[in-house]
Amino acid sequence: MSVSEDQVAEAMYAMIKEYHGKRNLKALDLSKAMIEKFGEEECDKKFCKKAIRQLIDSGRCTYSYVGGSYIVLPPDSPDAR
Amino acid sequence: MVEKLRDTPKIDELMKGPWPSFVKEIKLSAKLSGRAGERANDLLGVLERSYNDKIGHWKHGGIVGVMGYGGGVIGRYNDLPEEFPKVAHFHTVRVNQPSGWFYKTDVLRKICDLWEKHGSGVTNMHGSTGDIILLGCATEDLEPVFADLTEMGFDLGGSGSDVRTPSACCGMARCEWACYDTMGACHDITQTFQDELHRPAFPYKYKFKFAGCPNDCVASVARSDMSIIGTWRDDIQMDAAAVSEYAQSGKFDMQADVVGRCPTGCMSWDGQKLAIDNRNCVKCMHCINAMPKALAPGRDRGATVLLGSKAPIVGGALLSSVMVPFLKMEPPYEDLKELAEAIWDLWGEHGKNRERVGEFIQRIGMSNFLEQIGLDPIPEMVIQPRTNPYIFFETEEEE
Amino acid sequence: MAVDMKKRVTDIGPPHYDKFLPPVIKKNYGKWKYHEIVKPGVLMHVAESGDKLYSVRAATPRLASIESIRMFCDIADEFCDGHLRYTSRNNVEFLITDESKIDPCVARLKKEGYPVGGMGPSITNIVHTQGWVHCHSAATDASGVVKSLMDELFPYFEEMNLPAKLRIAFACCLNMCGAVHCSDIALLGVHRRIPEIQHDQIKAQCEIPSTVAACPTGAIRTATVDGKQSVEVIEEQCMFCANCYTVCPAMTLNDPEMDGLSIWVGGKVSNARHEPMFSKLAIPYIPNEPPRWPTAVKAVKNIVETYAKNARKFERVGEWIERIGWPQFFDLTGIEFTKYHIDDFTHAGESFKRSAQLRHK
Ligand code: SF4
Ligand code: SF4
Ligand code: SF4
Ligand code: SF4
């Protein structure tokens, strides 16, 4: 594999940042977008899961709940305006 | 220690009467020293307010939880924080119960101590899904509570769009009717799917409930996306002498109350001898329930797996329906896990936000669903075949 | 929050139940032979080995202070070597092997105010939800109604003289935590007015497209209010389900005068005799009457008493009604049949009577 977990995590983060305040993204929205971007060969569901875990465990992103579970920027994140 | 408990004439009415009073319970906690007492005392105040206003005073939602998990904590805020500052944040912490809800007092006491130190002293034993509910955690206490819990060997349960905390009837621990080890299966599944339980990645919630026999003491057929209900394939075990004893006991009328109530009419009683046409027995449990000393489930035991029950939100209530008529339930439960994962793959990819598996199946069609997860259609899955001729025939050339 | 993720323990799951089982259960696990109700609230399980286990069942209000849990622990230490369990219906069970300890244990529980019973053909604890104690969505309180009901139905908990077991459940809104929709008698909180939209909050608190999508009847559409992006609700299409409120906190339905509860009957989950079935509407609306909800209590008691008087042995509420027919149910209970009893949601036609098989007075 030439795509690294960090790269996928970064791409996910960019997407979350872009949609911040516009649309809430679910774990699956992120995975689907990454698989499309990098290709199933390079980046499968399991790999996406790891990247999401990296974003959450590092505190750069967090889970939120509004009727469903989403992955968002923490309120105190510099990227959250 | 709270100097004086809040004045609560309205809810004090609920201290009266023979049934145990939840108001008394909140007051017991309000008398605790330290913050727990203060918080329970403000809860009394809020509740009294609701009884006067005829409206709840809680708000929901938001970003609240322990680091790394997306489930287990439910955000709750009071809408009168100036009046009731101690319950301004009053989150729910779901703690995954041990299978079958068995405890030793030493561990229960530890949970109590933790909840006196960090919380409100108010709990639910247990919540609707089965978790131990710690009611009323402040945001800043979440991490310390989690640290103490894990040190005691406990972990959080599910919430949001994830695997919800599975639960099981007491099964083989205390019930002669258990057709598989419900507590063992529940524990195994819970441990296997820790990631799915703590890190929500589904369209909506997914519940497992394990019932040891068709009596379904955990209401799995109504309350879980995946209902695993114990059953058997061979003949009901019978002790003829014990049957006679029941017949003479005067507890019921063998013909009218037992034989006459068999849903398939597969039993007969000639005044001496009970006969069962086991081929036509649908394992409903009625006769066994009536005569536990005389009858018992057969020896070839396993479970029926049903799918898709839910409460009304969003598209109406559903009961689970049959997926696998009979599955041997032996550790490590590979077949069950593979089935669950195949379902999650499909539903995860194509399910809409907040769409439960039951609703998903209705939307895409059961036949389509079965094909995708690799199960063959069988007559056990339906009450009857369709009555309308609007069939979506596949028109491409047959091979 | 500074949390050291490396040192943190996660994903350990619940402790293994094995640690908490009494020796008699470990020894006879999967080898029980039969059971018997010795007397109300006391169950005896006999193992193939001949060992006996007695379970003493007491009611709890579900909402439990750690002080009363500690008191239960004292009792379990005194009579059960520290072993107890809870049931799926919020009862607590004391697991006793020494027969001589049963009566003192029962006496002690009763003295502390926790009644013993809820077995066999009785009314056991009412499973219920959070209500005004702790939920945002509640159309009524849960614990208060349950307490008022059980005070009145108390004799049915302590005795075993009903035709069959009778299961009551309570949920304070249509979310139905605990899915009460398959109970002999279910009480369900209902809202009855359309969501009140906080137009100045909605943009900050909610995501407008998912709010619009949340409505099962398509009653919500986007709108501009005072120059701000918001939504509006088409009144005739709203069925007050509060699904929108779950995804958007700026659309509240709670209302002191319009909220209340409804009563449903004839559901069951067990497979015994009749297959599992949903509860059906008996009474569409009863107003909230805190602190003791007299109208709701009276209504439930009436249904229980009518059932107790008319049903045959082993017949659950739903089986009884199926035998006598719904017209007779309304007749016997004196409950009024209204236009609200006729289904008009997705699969409505399934409940229409399509035969001439009727009883005539
Ligand atoms: S579901 Fe069956 S096996 Fe489980 S406790 Fe109930 S009666 Fe026993
Ligand atoms: S279990 Fe049910 S179906 Fe089978 S013989 Fe007994 S009453 Fe009849
Ligand atoms: S039933 Fe509704 S109001 Fe009651 S606790 Fe559940 S979500 Fe809250
Ligand atoms: S309450 Fe239900 S029907 Fe009414 S607008 Fe909200 S989601 Fe739609």
CSV table of N, CA, C and O in Angstrom, one decimal, chain C residues 203-242:
chain,number,residue,atom,x,y,z
C,203,LYS,N,-30.6,27.5,13.3
C,203,LYS,CA,-29.4,27.5,12.5
C,203,LYS,C,-28.2,27.0,13.3
C,203,LYS,O,-27.3,26.2,12.9
C,204,ALA,N,-28.1,27.5,14.6
C,204,ALA,CA,-26.9,27.1,15.4
C,204,ALA,C,-27.1,25.7,15.9
C,204,ALA,O,-26.1,25.0,16.0
C,205,GLN,N,-28.3,25.2,16.3
C,205,GLN,CA,-28.4,23.9,16.9
C,205,GLN,C,-28.7,22.8,16.0
C,205,GLN,O,-28.5,21.6,16.4
C,206,CYS,N,-29.2,23.1,14.8
C,206,CYS,CA,-29.7,22.0,14.0
C,206,CYS,C,-29.1,22.1,12.6
C,206,CYS,O,-28.7,23.1,12.1
C,207,GLU,N,-29.2,20.9,11.9
C,207,GLU,CA,-28.8,20.9,10.5
C,207,GLU,C,-30.1,20.8,9.7
C,207,GLU,O,-30.9,19.9,9.9
C,208,ILE,N,-30.3,21.8,9.0
C,208,ILE,CA,-31.7,22.0,8.4
C,208,ILE,C,-32.0,20.8,7.4
C,208,ILE,O,-33.1,20.2,7.6
C,209,PRO,N,-31.2,20.4,6.5
C,209,PRO,CA,-31.6,19.3,5.6
C,209,PRO,C,-31.9,18.0,6.4
C,209,PRO,O,-32.9,17.3,6.1
C,210,SER,N,-31.2,17.7,7.4
C,210,SER,CA,-31.5,16.4,8.2
C,210,SER,C,-32.7,16.6,9.0
C,210,SER,O,-33.4,15.6,9.3
C,211,THR,N,-33.0,17.8,9.4
C,211,THR,CA,-34.3,18.1,10.1
C,211,THR,C,-35.5,17.8,9.2
C,211,THR,O,-36.5,17.2,9.6
C,212,VAL,N,-35.4,18.4,8.0
C,212,VAL,CA,-36.4,18.2,7.0
C,212,VAL,C,-36.6,16.7,6.7
C,212,VAL,O,-37.7,16.2,6.7
C,213,ALA,N,-35.5,16.0,6.6
C,213,ALA,CA,-35.5,14.6,6.2
C,213,ALA,C,-36.1,13.7,7.4
C,213,ALA,O,-36.5,12.6,7.2
C,214,ALA,N,-36.0,14.3,8.6
C,214,ALA,CA,-36.4,13.4,9.8
C,214,ALA,C,-37.9,13.2,9.9
C,214,ALA,O,-38.3,12.2,10.5
C,215,CYS,N,-38.7,14.0,9.2
C,215,CYS,CA,-40.1,13.8,9.4
C,215,CYS,C,-40.7,12.7,8.6
C,215,CYS,O,-40.6,12.7,7.3
C,216,PRO,N,-41.3,11.7,9.2
C,216,PRO,CA,-41.8,10.5,8.5
C,216,PRO,C,-42.9,10.9,7.5
C,216,PRO,O,-43.2,10.1,6.6
C,217,THR,N,-43.6,12.0,7.7
C,217,THR,CA,-44.8,12.3,6.9
C,217,THR,C,-44.4,13.5,5.9
C,217,THR,O,-45.3,13.9,5.2
C,218,GLY,N,-43.2,13.9,5.9
C,218,GLY,CA,-42.8,15.0,5.0
C,218,GLY,C,-43.5,16.3,5.4
C,218,GLY,O,-43.8,17.2,4.5
C,219,ALA,N,-43.8,16.5,6.7
C,219,ALA,CA,-44.5,17.7,7.1
C,219,ALA,C,-43.6,19.0,7.3
C,219,ALA,O,-44.0,20.1,7.5
C,220,ILE,N,-42.3,18.8,7.2
C,220,ILE,CA,-41.3,19.9,7.4
C,220,ILE,C,-40.8,20.3,6.1
C,220,ILE,O,-40.3,19.5,5.3
C,221,ARG,N,-40.8,21.7,5.9
C,221,ARG,CA,-40.1,22.2,4.7
C,221,ARG,C,-39.3,23.4,5.1
C,221,ARG,O,-39.5,24.1,6.1
C,222,THR,N,-38.3,23.7,4.3
C,222,THR,CA,-37.4,24.9,4.6
C,222,THR,C,-38.2,26.1,4.4
C,222,THR,O,-39.1,26.2,3.6
C,223,ALA,N,-37.9,27.1,5.1
C,223,ALA,CA,-38.6,28.4,5.0
C,223,ALA,C,-37.6,29.5,5.5
C,223,ALA,O,-36.7,29.3,6.2
C,224,THR,N,-37.9,30.7,5.0
C,224,THR,CA,-37.1,31.9,5.5
C,224,THR,C,-38.1,32.7,6.5
C,224,THR,O,-39.2,33.1,6.1
C,225,VAL,N,-37.6,32.8,7.7
C,225,VAL,CA,-38.4,33.5,8.7
C,225,VAL,C,-37.7,34.7,9.2
C,225,VAL,O,-36.5,34.6,9.7
C,226,ASP,N,-38.2,35.9,9.0
C,226,ASP,CA,-37.5,37.2,9.4
C,226,ASP,C,-36.2,37.2,8.7
C,226,ASP,O,-35.2,37.6,9.4
C,227,GLY,N,-36.1,36.8,7.5
C,227,GLY,CA,-34.8,36.9,6.8
C,227,GLY,C,-33.8,35.8,7.2
C,227,GLY,O,-32.7,35.7,6.6
C,228,LYS,N,-34.2,34.9,8.1
C,228,LYS,CA,-33.3,33.9,8.6
C,228,LYS,C,-33.7,32.5,8.0
C,228,LYS,O,-34.9,32.3,7.9
C,229,GLN,N,-32.7,31.7,7.7
C,229,GLN,CA,-33.0,30.4,7.2
C,229,GLN,C,-33.6,29.5,8.3
C,229,GLN,O,-33.0,29.5,9.4
C,230,SER,N,-34.7,28.9,8.1
C,230,SER,CA,-35.4,28.1,9.1
C,230,SER,C,-36.3,27.1,8.4
C,230,SER,O,-36.1,26.7,7.3
C,231,VAL,N,-37.2,26.5,9.2
C,231,VAL,CA,-38.1,25.5,8.6
C,231,VAL,C,-39.5,25.9,9.1
C,231,VAL,O,-39.7,26.7,10.0
C,232,GLU,N,-40.5,25.3,8.4
C,232,GLU,CA,-41.9,25.4,8.9
C,232,GLU,C,-42.5,24.0,8.8
C,232,GLU,O,-42.1,23.1,8.1
C,233,VAL,N,-43.6,23.9,9.6
C,233,VAL,CA,-44.3,22.6,9.7
C,233,VAL,C,-45.7,22.7,9.1
C,233,VAL,O,-46.4,23.7,9.5
C,234,ILE,N,-46.0,21.8,8.2
C,234,ILE,CA,-47.4,21.8,7.7
C,234,ILE,C,-48.3,21.1,8.7
C,234,ILE,O,-48.2,19.9,8.9
C,235,GLU,N,-49.1,21.9,9.3
C,235,GLU,CA,-49.9,21.5,10.5
C,235,GLU,C,-50.7,20.2,10.2
C,235,GLU,O,-50.7,19.3,11.0
C,236,GLU,N,-51.4,20.1,9.1
C,236,GLU,CA,-52.3,19.0,8.8
C,236,GLU,C,-51.5,17.7,8.6
C,236,GLU,O,-52.0,16.6,8.8
C,237,GLN,N,-50.2,17.8,8.4
C,237,GLN,CA,-49.4,16.6,8.1
C,237,GLN,C,-48.7,16.1,9.4
C,237,GLN,O,-48.0,15.1,9.4
C,238,CYS,N,-48.8,16.9,10.5
C,238,CYS,CA,-48.0,16.5,11.6
C,238,CYS,C,-48.7,15.5,12.5
C,238,CYS,O,-49.9,15.8,12.8
C,239,MET,N,-48.0,14.4,12.9
C,239,MET,CA,-48.7,13.5,13.8
C,239,MET,C,-48.0,13.5,15.2
C,239,MET,O,-48.1,12.6,16.0
C,240,PHE,N,-47.3,14.6,15.5
C,240,PHE,CA,-46.7,14.9,16.8
C,240,PHE,C,-45.8,13.8,17.3
C,240,PHE,O,-45.7,13.5,18.5
C,241,CYS,N,-45.0,13.2,16.4
C,241,CYS,CA,-44.2,12.0,16.8
C,241,CYS,C,-42.8,12.5,17.4
C,241,CYS,O,-42.2,11.7,18.0
C,242,ALA,N,-42.5,13.8,17.2
C,242,ALA,CA,-41.3,14.3,17.9
C,242,ALA,C,-40.0,13.8,17.2
C,242,ALA,O,-38.9,13.9,17.8
